[in-house]
Amino acid sequence: MHLFSKLAFIAPASAMLRFSCSTLVTDRIDPGGNALNTTMDPDNELPDIATCTSCQFTEDFSNYWTAVMFFKARNGTYKRVPTFANEYLEPANGGITMYYIAPYDGKPKGFRMILGDPGRRTDIQDHDARGLSFRCWGENFTNSIGAPGTNQDTRDFPKQPFKGGIRANHFFPTCWDGVNLDSPDHKSHVAYPESGSFESGGPCPASHPVKIPQILYEVAWDTRQFNDPNEWPEDGSQPFVFSMGDGTGYGTHGDYVFGWKGDALQRAMDQNCQVNCPTLKMQSTQSANKCTVKRKVEDDIDGWLTELPGDISGKGE
Ligand SMILES: *[C@@H]1O[C@H](CO)[C@@H](O)[C@H](O)[C@H]1NC(C)=O
Ligand SMILES: *[C@@H]1O[C@H](CO)[C@@H](O)[C@H](O)[C@H]1NC(C)=O
Ligand SMILES: *[C@@H]1O[C@H](CO)[C@@H](O)[C@H](O)[C@H]1NC(C)=O
């Protein structure tokens, strides 16, 4: 129930699938089928090469990637910020909360896209910015009312400590050119509605006429252990930094590779599935947690580090 009241703004009458995907690996964070590779071959169908998935729905072998967040203490060392289970979801091994919100007209096998720009450090009001924001949570998810991107959500990292962690919101574009599964910048084959928004039923531009589901990643960053004001910068700035060296938050980004088996996603959208979805096969969070891949780069990423361990954002390139 809470779920609906909370998301009523987004999708009053639409099918909306919400589920968790545990962390698959943290050298390129991120949940999804274990067919994740340093170089992703677009000819590979993920469901054909993955043997497990860290998502609750086991026909979902998609890959969902975001940057990794670090805390920079006053003495200049870094500690990785863990992720934690989102509201109303079973404690998973960190990871991500996925939403797919209908309508769904396309069947984008092999489809992929990128939202955001890892190199961005300023507030540029373009389409990327439109989909990306941060929410400060109070203790026990208070302040979770209001769709992501609304309320006091900011485009850059929040400037003060708060009790319940940070939610990073990533709303992907919802209009597709209907032809290209990818594009050189991984963006130009998709677009946002021409006017209005997905939520308001805004029309897709003629160049990108095919509606695809609203894909939303929520990453729940557990910053609660980093709230000591004595460890925050003395100049009033904030201490969090993404793995690609971004201390502003404007470089937040997400990468998506479609990997649903057969027509599973279409069935779920057609049947107006929500958190429970009889048409989809489901696994417990415990088994989802067991699906992991070995890290490609064996550097220490969990102690106090003197420098950021390279770009471990998992751009897949
Ligand atoms: C990952 O890529 C390497 C090199 O292209 C390849 O040998 C390996 O089979 C791939 N693994 C998977 C799971 O696709
Ligand atoms: C830096 O600060 C952190 C947080 O207080 C502490 O745990 C760590 O030991 C310190 N590292 C060094 C090298 O002083
Ligand atoms: C949060 O949950 C804990 C454990 O149930 C409880 O002790 C605490 O009072 C709650 N805080 C708020 C603000 O609801």
mmCIF file of C-alpha atoms and ligand atoms in Angstrom:
data_model
loop_
_atom_site.group_PDB
_atom_site.id
_atom_site.type_symbol
_atom_site.label_atom_id
_atom_site.label_comp_id
_atom_site.label_asym_id
_atom_site.label_seq_id
_atom_site.Cartn_x
_atom_site.Cartn_y
_atom_site.Cartn_z
ATOM 1 C CA MET A 1 0.000 0.000 0.000
ATOM 2 C CA HIS A 2 2.704 2.390 0.956
ATOM 3 C CA LEU A 3 4.274 1.630 -2.321
ATOM 4 C CA PHE A 4 1.279 2.852 -4.239
ATOM 5 C CA SER A 5 0.728 5.975 -2.262
ATOM 6 C CA LYS A 6 4.360 6.746 -2.674
ATOM 7 C CA LEU A 7 4.425 6.187 -6.389
ATOM 8 C CA ALA A 8 0.970 7.344 -7.282
ATOM 9 C CA PHE A 9 2.533 10.426 -8.754
ATOM 10 C CA ILE A 10 4.612 8.427 -11.169
ATOM 11 C CA ALA A 11 2.237 5.854 -12.466
ATOM 12 C CA PRO A 12 -1.396 6.194 -11.479
ATOM 13 C CA ALA A 13 -2.706 3.399 -13.651
ATOM 14 C CA SER A 14 0.333 1.767 -15.083
ATOM 15 C CA ALA A 15 1.855 -1.597 -14.519
ATOM 16 C CA MET A 16 4.874 -1.111 -12.360
ATOM 17 C CA LEU A 17 7.365 -3.809 -11.534
ATOM 18 C CA ARG A 18 9.547 -3.188 -8.474
ATOM 19 C CA PHE A 19 12.223 -5.608 -7.306
ATOM 20 C CA SER A 20 15.698 -5.784 -5.916
ATOM 21 C CA CYS A 21 18.907 -6.965 -7.488
ATOM 22 C CA SER A 22 21.766 -7.714 -5.122
ATOM 23 C CA THR A 23 25.263 -6.511 -5.730
ATOM 24 C CA LEU A 24 26.869 -8.788 -8.280
ATOM 25 C CA VAL A 25 30.377 -7.432 -8.039
ATOM 26 C CA THR A 26 31.949 -4.204 -6.944
ATOM 27 C CA ASP A 27 34.656 -3.663 -9.430
ATOM 28 C CA ARG A 28 31.926 -2.714 -11.726
ATOM 29 C CA ILE A 29 29.319 -2.618 -9.032
ATOM 30 C CA ASP A 30 26.408 -3.957 -9.889
ATOM 31 C CA PRO A 31 23.624 -6.208 -10.058
ATOM 32 C CA GLY A 32 22.236 -8.202 -12.875
ATOM 33 C CA GLY A 33 22.947 -11.471 -14.646
ATOM 34 C CA ASN A 34 26.452 -12.809 -14.251
ATOM 35 C CA ALA A 35 27.182 -12.506 -17.951
ATOM 36 C CA LEU A 36 28.806 -9.220 -17.100
ATOM 37 C CA ASN A 37 32.113 -8.763 -18.830
ATOM 38 C CA THR A 38 34.731 -6.099 -19.296
ATOM 39 C CA THR A 39 33.852 -5.906 -22.944
ATOM 40 C CA MET A 40 30.242 -6.606 -23.644
ATOM 41 C CA ASP A 41 29.718 -8.225 -27.017
ATOM 42 C CA PRO A 42 26.465 -6.852 -28.426
ATOM 43 C CA ASP A 43 25.830 -10.138 -30.232
ATOM 44 C CA ASN A 44 25.649 -12.048 -26.979
ATOM 45 C CA GLU A 45 22.176 -12.498 -25.610
ATOM 46 C CA LEU A 46 22.578 -12.182 -21.864
ATOM 47 C CA PRO A 47 20.003 -14.858 -21.012
ATOM 48 C CA ASP A 48 21.974 -17.308 -23.148
ATOM 49 C CA ILE A 49 25.308 -16.769 -21.446
ATOM 50 C CA ALA A 50 24.373 -15.943 -17.840
ATOM 51 C CA THR A 51 23.976 -18.836 -15.437
ATOM 52 C CA CYS A 52 22.439 -16.921 -12.555
ATOM 53 C CA THR A 53 21.049 -13.520 -11.711
ATOM 54 C CA SER A 54 21.228 -11.465 -8.546
ATOM 55 C CA CYS A 55 17.726 -10.122 -9.198
ATOM 56 C CA GLN A 56 14.609 -11.443 -7.481
ATOM 57 C CA PHE A 57 13.018 -12.234 -10.843
ATOM 58 C CA THR A 58 15.109 -15.005 -12.304
ATOM 59 C CA GLU A 59 14.279 -14.348 -15.940
ATOM 60 C CA ASP A 60 16.001 -10.998 -15.648
ATOM 61 C CA PHE A 61 19.629 -11.255 -16.757
ATOM 62 C CA SER A 62 19.921 -7.571 -17.539
ATOM 63 C CA ASN A 63 22.932 -5.636 -16.320
ATOM 64 C CA TYR A 64 22.355 -2.545 -14.220
ATOM 65 C CA TRP A 65 25.417 -0.494 -13.417
ATOM 66 C CA THR A 66 26.108 2.659 -11.482
ATOM 67 C CA ALA A 67 29.182 4.373 -10.093
ATOM 68 C CA VAL A 68 30.539 3.444 -6.669
ATOM 69 C CA MET A 69 30.481 5.979 -3.855
ATOM 70 C CA PHE A 70 33.282 6.701 -1.387
ATOM 71 C CA PHE A 71 33.499 8.759 1.789
ATOM 72 C CA LYS A 72 36.555 10.999 2.132
ATOM 73 C CA ALA A 73 37.518 11.480 5.772
ATOM 74 C CA ARG A 74 39.253 14.598 7.078
ATOM 75 C CA ASN A 75 42.607 12.856 7.062
ATOM 76 C CA GLY A 76 42.221 12.428 3.312
ATOM 77 C CA THR A 77 41.590 8.676 3.198
ATOM 78 C CA TYR A 78 38.622 7.059 1.462
ATOM 79 C CA LYS A 79 36.197 4.354 2.497
ATOM 80 C CA ARG A 80 33.682 2.710 0.212
ATOM 81 C CA VAL A 81 30.072 3.518 1.040
ATOM 82 C CA PRO A 82 27.996 0.332 1.147
ATOM 83 C CA THR A 83 24.532 0.019 -0.321
ATOM 84 C CA PHE A 84 21.632 -1.268 1.742
ATOM 85 C CA ALA A 85 18.182 -2.679 1.174
ATOM 86 C CA ASN A 86 15.543 -0.212 0.064
ATOM 87 C CA GLU A 87 12.292 0.373 1.886
ATOM 88 C CA TYR A 88 9.828 -2.563 1.830
ATOM 89 C CA LEU A 89 12.397 -4.903 0.320
ATOM 90 C CA GLU A 90 14.038 -7.816 2.071
ATOM 91 C CA PRO A 91 17.583 -7.156 3.159
ATOM 92 C CA ALA A 92 19.601 -7.982 0.075
ATOM 93 C CA ASN A 93 23.307 -7.910 -0.448
ATOM 94 C CA GLY A 94 23.143 -4.199 -1.144
ATOM 95 C CA GLY A 95 22.525 -3.589 -4.786
ATOM 96 C CA ILE A 96 19.824 -1.728 -6.537
ATOM 97 C CA THR A 97 16.056 -1.358 -6.647
ATOM 98 C CA MET A 98 14.678 -1.704 -10.137
ATOM 99 C CA TYR A 99 11.456 -0.312 -11.510
ATOM 100 C CA TYR A 100 9.916 -0.977 -14.891
ATOM 101 C CA ILE A 101 6.814 1.081 -15.509
ATOM 102 C CA ALA A 102 4.586 0.327 -18.512
ATOM 103 C CA PRO A 103 3.585 0.997 -21.260
ATOM 104 C CA TYR A 104 5.876 -1.237 -23.184
ATOM 105 C CA ASP A 105 5.550 -1.337 -26.963
ATOM 106 C CA GLY A 106 9.003 -2.459 -27.838
ATOM 107 C CA LYS A 107 10.929 -5.665 -27.428
ATOM 108 C CA PRO A 108 14.453 -4.355 -27.294
ATOM 109 C CA LYS A 109 16.604 -7.492 -27.323
ATOM 110 C CA GLY A 110 20.248 -6.509 -27.157
ATOM 111 C CA PHE A 111 19.194 -2.997 -26.264
ATOM 112 C CA ARG A 112 21.468 -0.827 -24.141
ATOM 113 C CA MET A 113 21.757 2.767 -23.066
ATOM 114 C CA ILE A 114 23.613 5.122 -20.775
ATOM 115 C CA LEU A 115 22.127 7.867 -18.641
ATOM 116 C CA GLY A 116 24.355 10.653 -17.376
ATOM 117 C CA ASP A 117 27.919 11.677 -18.007
ATOM 118 C CA PRO A 118 30.705 10.480 -15.701
ATOM 119 C CA GLY A 119 32.750 13.564 -16.659
ATOM 120 C CA ARG A 120 30.139 16.135 -15.653
ATOM 121 C CA ARG A 121 30.902 18.400 -12.704
ATOM 122 C CA THR A 122 28.383 21.246 -13.126
ATOM 123 C CA ASP A 123 24.622 21.635 -13.191
ATOM 124 C CA ILE A 124 23.739 21.490 -16.872
ATOM 125 C CA GLN A 125 19.981 21.489 -17.412
ATOM 126 C CA ASP A 126 19.719 18.914 -20.152
ATOM 127 C CA HIS A 127 18.053 15.574 -20.556
ATOM 128 C CA ASP A 128 20.651 13.737 -18.526
ATOM 129 C CA ALA A 129 20.101 16.077 -15.606
ATOM 130 C CA ARG A 130 16.366 15.579 -15.842
ATOM 131 C CA GLY A 131 16.639 11.918 -14.956
ATOM 132 C CA LEU A 132 19.195 12.085 -12.149
ATOM 133 C CA SER A 133 18.858 13.231 -8.552
ATOM 134 C CA PHE A 134 19.565 12.456 -4.895
ATOM 135 C CA ARG A 135 17.191 12.083 -1.966
ATOM 136 C CA CYS A 136 18.205 12.528 1.690
ATOM 137 C CA TRP A 137 16.520 9.979 3.872
ATOM 138 C CA GLY A 138 15.604 10.569 7.484
ATOM 139 C CA GLU A 139 15.874 7.733 9.973
ATOM 140 C CA ASN A 140 14.013 4.592 8.853
ATOM 141 C CA PHE A 141 13.149 6.008 5.428
ATOM 142 C CA THR A 142 11.265 9.024 6.649
ATOM 143 C CA ASN A 143 11.208 11.603 3.894
ATOM 144 C CA SER A 144 10.601 8.896 1.321
ATOM 145 C CA ILE A 145 7.245 10.352 0.278
ATOM 146 C CA GLY A 146 7.167 11.968 -3.129
ATOM 147 C CA ALA A 147 8.462 10.503 -6.344
ATOM 148 C CA PRO A 148 12.212 10.532 -6.923
ATOM 149 C CA GLY A 149 13.281 13.847 -8.384
ATOM 150 C CA THR A 150 10.621 15.749 -6.444
ATOM 151 C CA ASN A 151 10.576 17.219 -2.941
ATOM 152 C CA GLN A 152 13.955 18.479 -1.839
ATOM 153 C CA ASP A 153 15.847 16.142 -4.135
ATOM 154 C CA THR A 154 19.019 17.676 -5.482
ATOM 155 C CA ARG A 155 21.019 17.166 -8.648
ATOM 156 C CA ASP A 156 24.264 17.270 -6.715
ATOM 157 C CA PHE A 157 25.305 15.510 -3.512
ATOM 158 C CA PRO A 158 23.369 16.670 -0.446
ATOM 159 C CA LYS A 159 25.356 19.164 1.593
ATOM 160 C CA GLN A 160 24.665 17.953 5.128
ATOM 161 C CA PRO A 161 24.709 14.683 7.053
ATOM 162 C CA PHE A 162 21.323 13.040 7.527
ATOM 163 C CA LYS A 163 20.247 10.026 9.449
ATOM 164 C CA GLY A 164 18.967 7.566 6.901
ATOM 165 C CA GLY A 165 21.327 7.477 3.924
ATOM 166 C CA ILE A 166 21.128 8.806 0.379
ATOM 167 C CA ARG A 167 19.003 7.455 -2.424
ATOM 168 C CA ALA A 168 20.395 8.036 -5.913
ATOM 169 C CA ASN A 169 17.613 8.153 -8.529
ATOM 170 C CA HIS A 170 18.175 7.320 -12.189
ATOM 171 C CA PHE A 171 15.189 7.738 -14.562
ATOM 172 C CA PHE A 172 16.156 6.524 -18.018
ATOM 173 C CA PRO A 173 14.707 7.953 -21.251
ATOM 174 C CA THR A 174 11.398 6.390 -22.323
ATOM 175 C CA CYS A 175 11.319 6.966 -26.092
ATOM 176 C CA TRP A 176 13.310 4.876 -28.549
ATOM 177 C CA ASP A 177 14.030 5.339 -32.265
ATOM 178 C CA GLY A 178 12.730 1.804 -32.747
ATOM 179 C CA VAL A 179 15.708 0.850 -34.899
ATOM 180 C CA ASN A 180 19.066 1.084 -33.163
ATOM 181 C CA LEU A 181 19.793 -1.096 -30.164
ATOM 182 C CA ASP A 182 22.675 1.188 -29.268
ATOM 183 C CA SER A 183 24.397 4.289 -30.633
ATOM 184 C CA PRO A 184 27.989 5.538 -30.562
ATOM 185 C CA ASP A 185 27.307 7.753 -27.524
ATOM 186 C CA HIS A 186 24.923 5.122 -26.093
ATOM 187 C CA LYS A 187 22.301 7.887 -25.849
ATOM 188 C CA SER A 188 21.118 9.230 -29.205
ATOM 189 C CA HIS A 189 18.906 6.225 -29.962
ATOM 190 C CA VAL A 190 16.730 7.166 -26.957
ATOM 191 C CA ALA A 191 14.992 10.376 -25.898
ATOM 192 C CA TYR A 192 12.670 11.808 -23.283
ATOM 193 C CA PRO A 193 9.079 12.738 -24.190
ATOM 194 C CA GLU A 194 8.837 15.772 -26.421
ATOM 195 C CA SER A 195 6.614 17.634 -24.002
ATOM 196 C CA GLY A 196 5.401 16.852 -20.548
ATOM 197 C CA SER A 197 6.905 13.760 -19.077
ATOM 198 C CA PHE A 198 6.518 10.024 -19.035
ATOM 199 C CA GLU A 199 4.455 10.394 -15.865
ATOM 200 C CA SER A 200 2.041 12.803 -17.544
ATOM 201 C CA GLY A 201 1.805 10.695 -20.697
ATOM 202 C CA GLY A 202 3.847 13.143 -22.758
ATOM 203 C CA PRO A 203 4.213 12.135 -26.424
ATOM 204 C CA CYS A 204 7.462 10.761 -27.793
ATOM 205 C CA PRO A 205 9.185 12.888 -30.453
ATOM 206 C CA ALA A 206 8.757 11.774 -34.097
ATOM 207 C CA SER A 207 12.445 10.863 -34.198
ATOM 208 C CA HIS A 208 11.986 8.428 -31.291
ATOM 209 C CA PRO A 209 8.385 7.214 -31.600
ATOM 210 C CA VAL A 210 8.498 3.930 -29.686
ATOM 211 C CA LYS A 211 7.633 3.983 -26.007
ATOM 212 C CA ILE A 212 9.760 1.814 -23.777
ATOM 213 C CA PRO A 213 9.101 1.273 -20.074
ATOM 214 C CA GLN A 214 10.227 3.860 -17.602
ATOM 215 C CA ILE A 215 13.300 2.260 -16.145
ATOM 216 C CA LEU A 216 14.274 3.628 -12.786
ATOM 217 C CA TYR A 217 17.260 2.586 -10.707
ATOM 218 C CA GLU A 218 17.262 3.510 -7.089
ATOM 219 C CA VAL A 219 20.523 2.961 -5.289
ATOM 220 C CA ALA A 220 20.292 3.182 -1.506
ATOM 221 C CA TRP A 221 23.672 4.372 -0.220
ATOM 222 C CA ASP A 222 24.179 3.598 3.442
ATOM 223 C CA THR A 223 25.963 6.739 4.579
ATOM 224 C CA ARG A 224 24.831 6.291 8.198
ATOM 225 C CA GLN A 225 28.280 5.358 9.482
ATOM 226 C CA PHE A 226 29.699 8.554 7.968
ATOM 227 C CA ASN A 227 27.642 11.113 9.838
ATOM 228 C CA ASP A 228 30.257 12.293 12.340
ATOM 229 C CA PRO A 229 30.521 16.066 11.787
ATOM 230 C CA ASN A 230 34.141 15.908 12.964
ATOM 231 C CA GLU A 231 34.977 13.810 9.904
ATOM 232 C CA TRP A 232 33.241 16.158 7.473
ATOM 233 C CA PRO A 233 35.254 18.844 5.677
ATOM 234 C CA GLU A 234 35.853 21.968 7.741
ATOM 235 C CA ASP A 235 34.995 24.267 4.840
ATOM 236 C CA GLY A 236 31.334 23.211 4.821
ATOM 237 C CA SER A 237 31.585 21.085 1.692
ATOM 238 C CA GLN A 238 30.398 17.493 1.646
ATOM 239 C CA PRO A 239 32.643 14.400 1.795
ATOM 240 C CA PHE A 240 31.196 11.946 -0.731
ATOM 241 C CA VAL A 241 32.870 11.208 -4.021
ATOM 242 C CA PHE A 242 32.122 8.852 -6.876
ATOM 243 C CA SER A 243 34.733 6.402 -8.087
ATOM 244 C CA MET A 244 35.509 8.475 -11.170
ATOM 245 C CA GLY A 245 36.691 11.260 -8.886
ATOM 246 C CA ASP A 246 33.450 13.239 -8.857
ATOM 247 C CA GLY A 247 32.871 15.079 -5.595
ATOM 248 C CA THR A 248 29.931 17.080 -6.963
ATOM 249 C CA GLY A 249 27.469 14.293 -7.737
ATOM 250 C CA TYR A 250 26.720 15.782 -11.183
ATOM 251 C CA GLY A 251 28.664 12.897 -12.745
ATOM 252 C CA THR A 252 26.211 10.311 -11.453
ATOM 253 C CA HIS A 253 25.267 7.885 -14.204
ATOM 254 C CA GLY A 254 23.718 4.558 -14.921
ATOM 255 C CA ASP A 255 24.245 1.991 -17.647
ATOM 256 C CA TYR A 256 21.612 -0.439 -18.798
ATOM 257 C CA VAL A 257 21.815 -3.608 -20.867
ATOM 258 C CA PHE A 258 18.535 -5.364 -21.571
ATOM 259 C CA GLY A 259 18.658 -9.039 -20.683
ATOM 260 C CA TRP A 260 15.150 -10.352 -19.994
ATOM 261 C CA LYS A 261 14.570 -13.882 -21.154
ATOM 262 C CA GLY A 262 12.056 -14.353 -23.962
ATOM 263 C CA ASP A 263 8.904 -12.328 -23.444
ATOM 264 C CA ALA A 264 9.160 -12.251 -19.629
ATOM 265 C CA LEU A 265 9.212 -8.479 -19.337
ATOM 266 C CA GLN A 266 6.363 -8.098 -21.815
ATOM 267 C CA ARG A 267 4.267 -10.574 -19.818
ATOM 268 C CA ALA A 268 4.963 -8.764 -16.575
ATOM 269 C CA MET A 269 4.016 -5.408 -18.098
ATOM 270 C CA ASP A 270 0.895 -6.838 -19.756
ATOM 271 C CA GLN A 271 -0.283 -8.454 -16.532
ATOM 272 C CA ASN A 272 0.009 -5.255 -14.550
ATOM 273 C CA CYS A 273 2.536 -6.839 -12.230
ATOM 274 C CA GLN A 274 3.720 -5.032 -9.184
ATOM 275 C CA VAL A 275 5.910 -6.438 -6.444
ATOM 276 C CA ASN A 276 4.412 -9.903 -6.783
ATOM 277 C CA CYS A 277 4.216 -11.162 -10.284
ATOM 278 C CA PRO A 278 2.851 -14.681 -10.766
ATOM 279 C CA THR A 279 3.853 -14.727 -14.425
ATOM 280 C CA LEU A 280 7.512 -14.358 -13.489
ATOM 281 C CA LYS A 281 9.747 -16.888 -11.778
ATOM 282 C CA MET A 282 11.067 -15.574 -8.516
ATOM 283 C CA GLN A 283 13.941 -16.461 -6.192
ATOM 284 C CA SER A 284 14.592 -15.559 -2.571
ATOM 285 C CA THR A 285 16.880 -12.687 -1.779
ATOM 286 C CA GLN A 286 19.229 -15.262 -0.243
ATOM 287 C CA SER A 287 19.702 -17.073 -3.535
ATOM 288 C CA ALA A 288 19.935 -13.765 -5.370
ATOM 289 C CA ASN A 289 22.794 -12.820 -3.050
ATOM 290 C CA LYS A 290 24.665 -15.963 -4.099
ATOM 291 C CA CYS A 291 24.943 -14.873 -7.710
ATOM 292 C CA THR A 292 28.198 -12.982 -7.959
ATOM 293 C CA VAL A 293 31.066 -12.627 -10.383
ATOM 294 C CA LYS A 294 34.746 -12.517 -9.586
ATOM 295 C CA ARG A 295 36.237 -9.077 -9.640
ATOM 296 C CA LYS A 296 38.328 -8.343 -12.695
ATOM 297 C CA VAL A 297 40.644 -5.970 -10.910
ATOM 298 C CA GLU A 298 41.982 -7.317 -7.636
ATOM 299 C CA ASP A 299 42.613 -4.110 -5.768
ATOM 300 C CA ASP A 300 41.689 -3.465 -2.163
ATOM 301 C CA ILE A 301 38.438 -1.587 -2.193
ATOM 302 C CA ASP A 302 37.186 -2.003 1.344
ATOM 303 C CA GLY A 303 39.824 -0.639 3.698
ATOM 304 C CA TRP A 304 40.694 3.010 4.253
ATOM 305 C CA LEU A 305 42.334 3.917 0.969
ATOM 306 C CA THR A 306 44.840 6.638 0.275
ATOM 307 C CA GLU A 307 43.471 7.107 -3.218
ATOM 308 C CA LEU A 308 40.429 6.128 -5.240
ATOM 309 C CA PRO A 309 40.923 2.719 -6.842
ATOM 310 C CA GLY A 310 40.558 3.882 -10.417
ATOM 311 C CA ASP A 311 37.314 4.107 -12.280
ATOM 312 C CA ILE A 312 35.409 1.154 -10.948
ATOM 313 C CA SER A 313 32.116 2.474 -12.168
ATOM 314 C CA GLY A 314 31.654 -0.453 -14.492
ATOM 315 C CA LYS A 315 31.061 1.444 -17.662
ATOM 316 C CA GLY A 316 31.503 -1.780 -19.553
ATOM 317 C CA GLU A 317 33.759 -0.296 -22.153
HETATM 318 C C1 LIG B 1 34.325 -12.371 -21.228
HETATM 319 O O1 LIG B 1 35.148 -11.905 -22.260
HETATM 320 C C2 LIG B 1 36.268 -12.717 -22.522
HETATM 321 C C3 LIG B 1 37.119 -11.998 -23.548
HETATM 322 O O2 LIG B 1 36.356 -11.542 -24.631
HETATM 323 C C4 LIG B 1 35.763 -14.097 -23.004
HETATM 324 O O3 LIG B 1 36.868 -14.960 -23.204
HETATM 325 C C5 LIG B 1 34.856 -14.688 -21.930
HETATM 326 O O4 LIG B 1 34.295 -15.896 -22.391
HETATM 327 C C6 LIG B 1 33.737 -13.715 -21.611
HETATM 328 N N1 LIG B 1 32.914 -14.228 -20.508
HETATM 329 C C7 LIG B 1 31.595 -14.249 -20.548
HETATM 330 C C8 LIG B 1 30.896 -14.758 -19.335
HETATM 331 O O5 LIG B 1 30.969 -13.865 -21.537
HETATM 332 C C1 LIG B 2 41.625 8.345 8.741
HETATM 333 O O1 LIG B 2 40.375 8.579 9.354
HETATM 334 C C2 LIG B 2 39.574 7.436 9.510
HETATM 335 C C3 LIG B 2 38.233 7.910 10.074
HETATM 336 O O2 LIG B 2 38.407 8.540 11.293
HETATM 337 C C4 LIG B 2 40.266 6.417 10.395
HETATM 338 O O3 LIG B 2 39.467 5.281 10.584
HETATM 339 C C5 LIG B 2 41.565 6.036 9.716
HETATM 340 O O4 LIG B 2 42.279 5.148 10.546
HETATM 341 C C6 LIG B 2 42.423 7.279 9.493
HETATM 342 N N1 LIG B 2 43.596 6.891 8.720
HETATM 343 C C7 LIG B 2 44.802 7.371 8.984
HETATM 344 C C8 LIG B 2 45.911 6.875 8.098
HETATM 345 O O5 LIG B 2 45.007 8.173 9.886
HETATM 346 C C1 LIG B 3 13.722 3.743 13.670
HETATM 347 O O1 LIG B 3 13.641 2.353 13.952
HETATM 348 C C2 LIG B 3 14.242 1.972 15.187
HETATM 349 C C3 LIG B 3 14.179 0.469 15.279
HETATM 350 O O2 LIG B 3 12.881 0.008 15.031
HETATM 351 C C4 LIG B 3 13.537 2.705 16.338
HETATM 352 O O3 LIG B 3 14.177 2.372 17.567
HETATM 353 C C5 LIG B 3 13.592 4.214 16.110
HETATM 354 O O4 LIG B 3 12.865 4.875 17.111
HETATM 355 C C6 LIG B 3 13.027 4.571 14.746
HETATM 356 N N1 LIG B 3 13.205 6.003 14.512
HETATM 357 C C7 LIG B 3 12.256 6.783 14.007
HETATM 358 C C8 LIG B 3 12.582 8.232 13.817
HETATM 359 O O5 LIG B 3 11.165 6.344 13.674
#
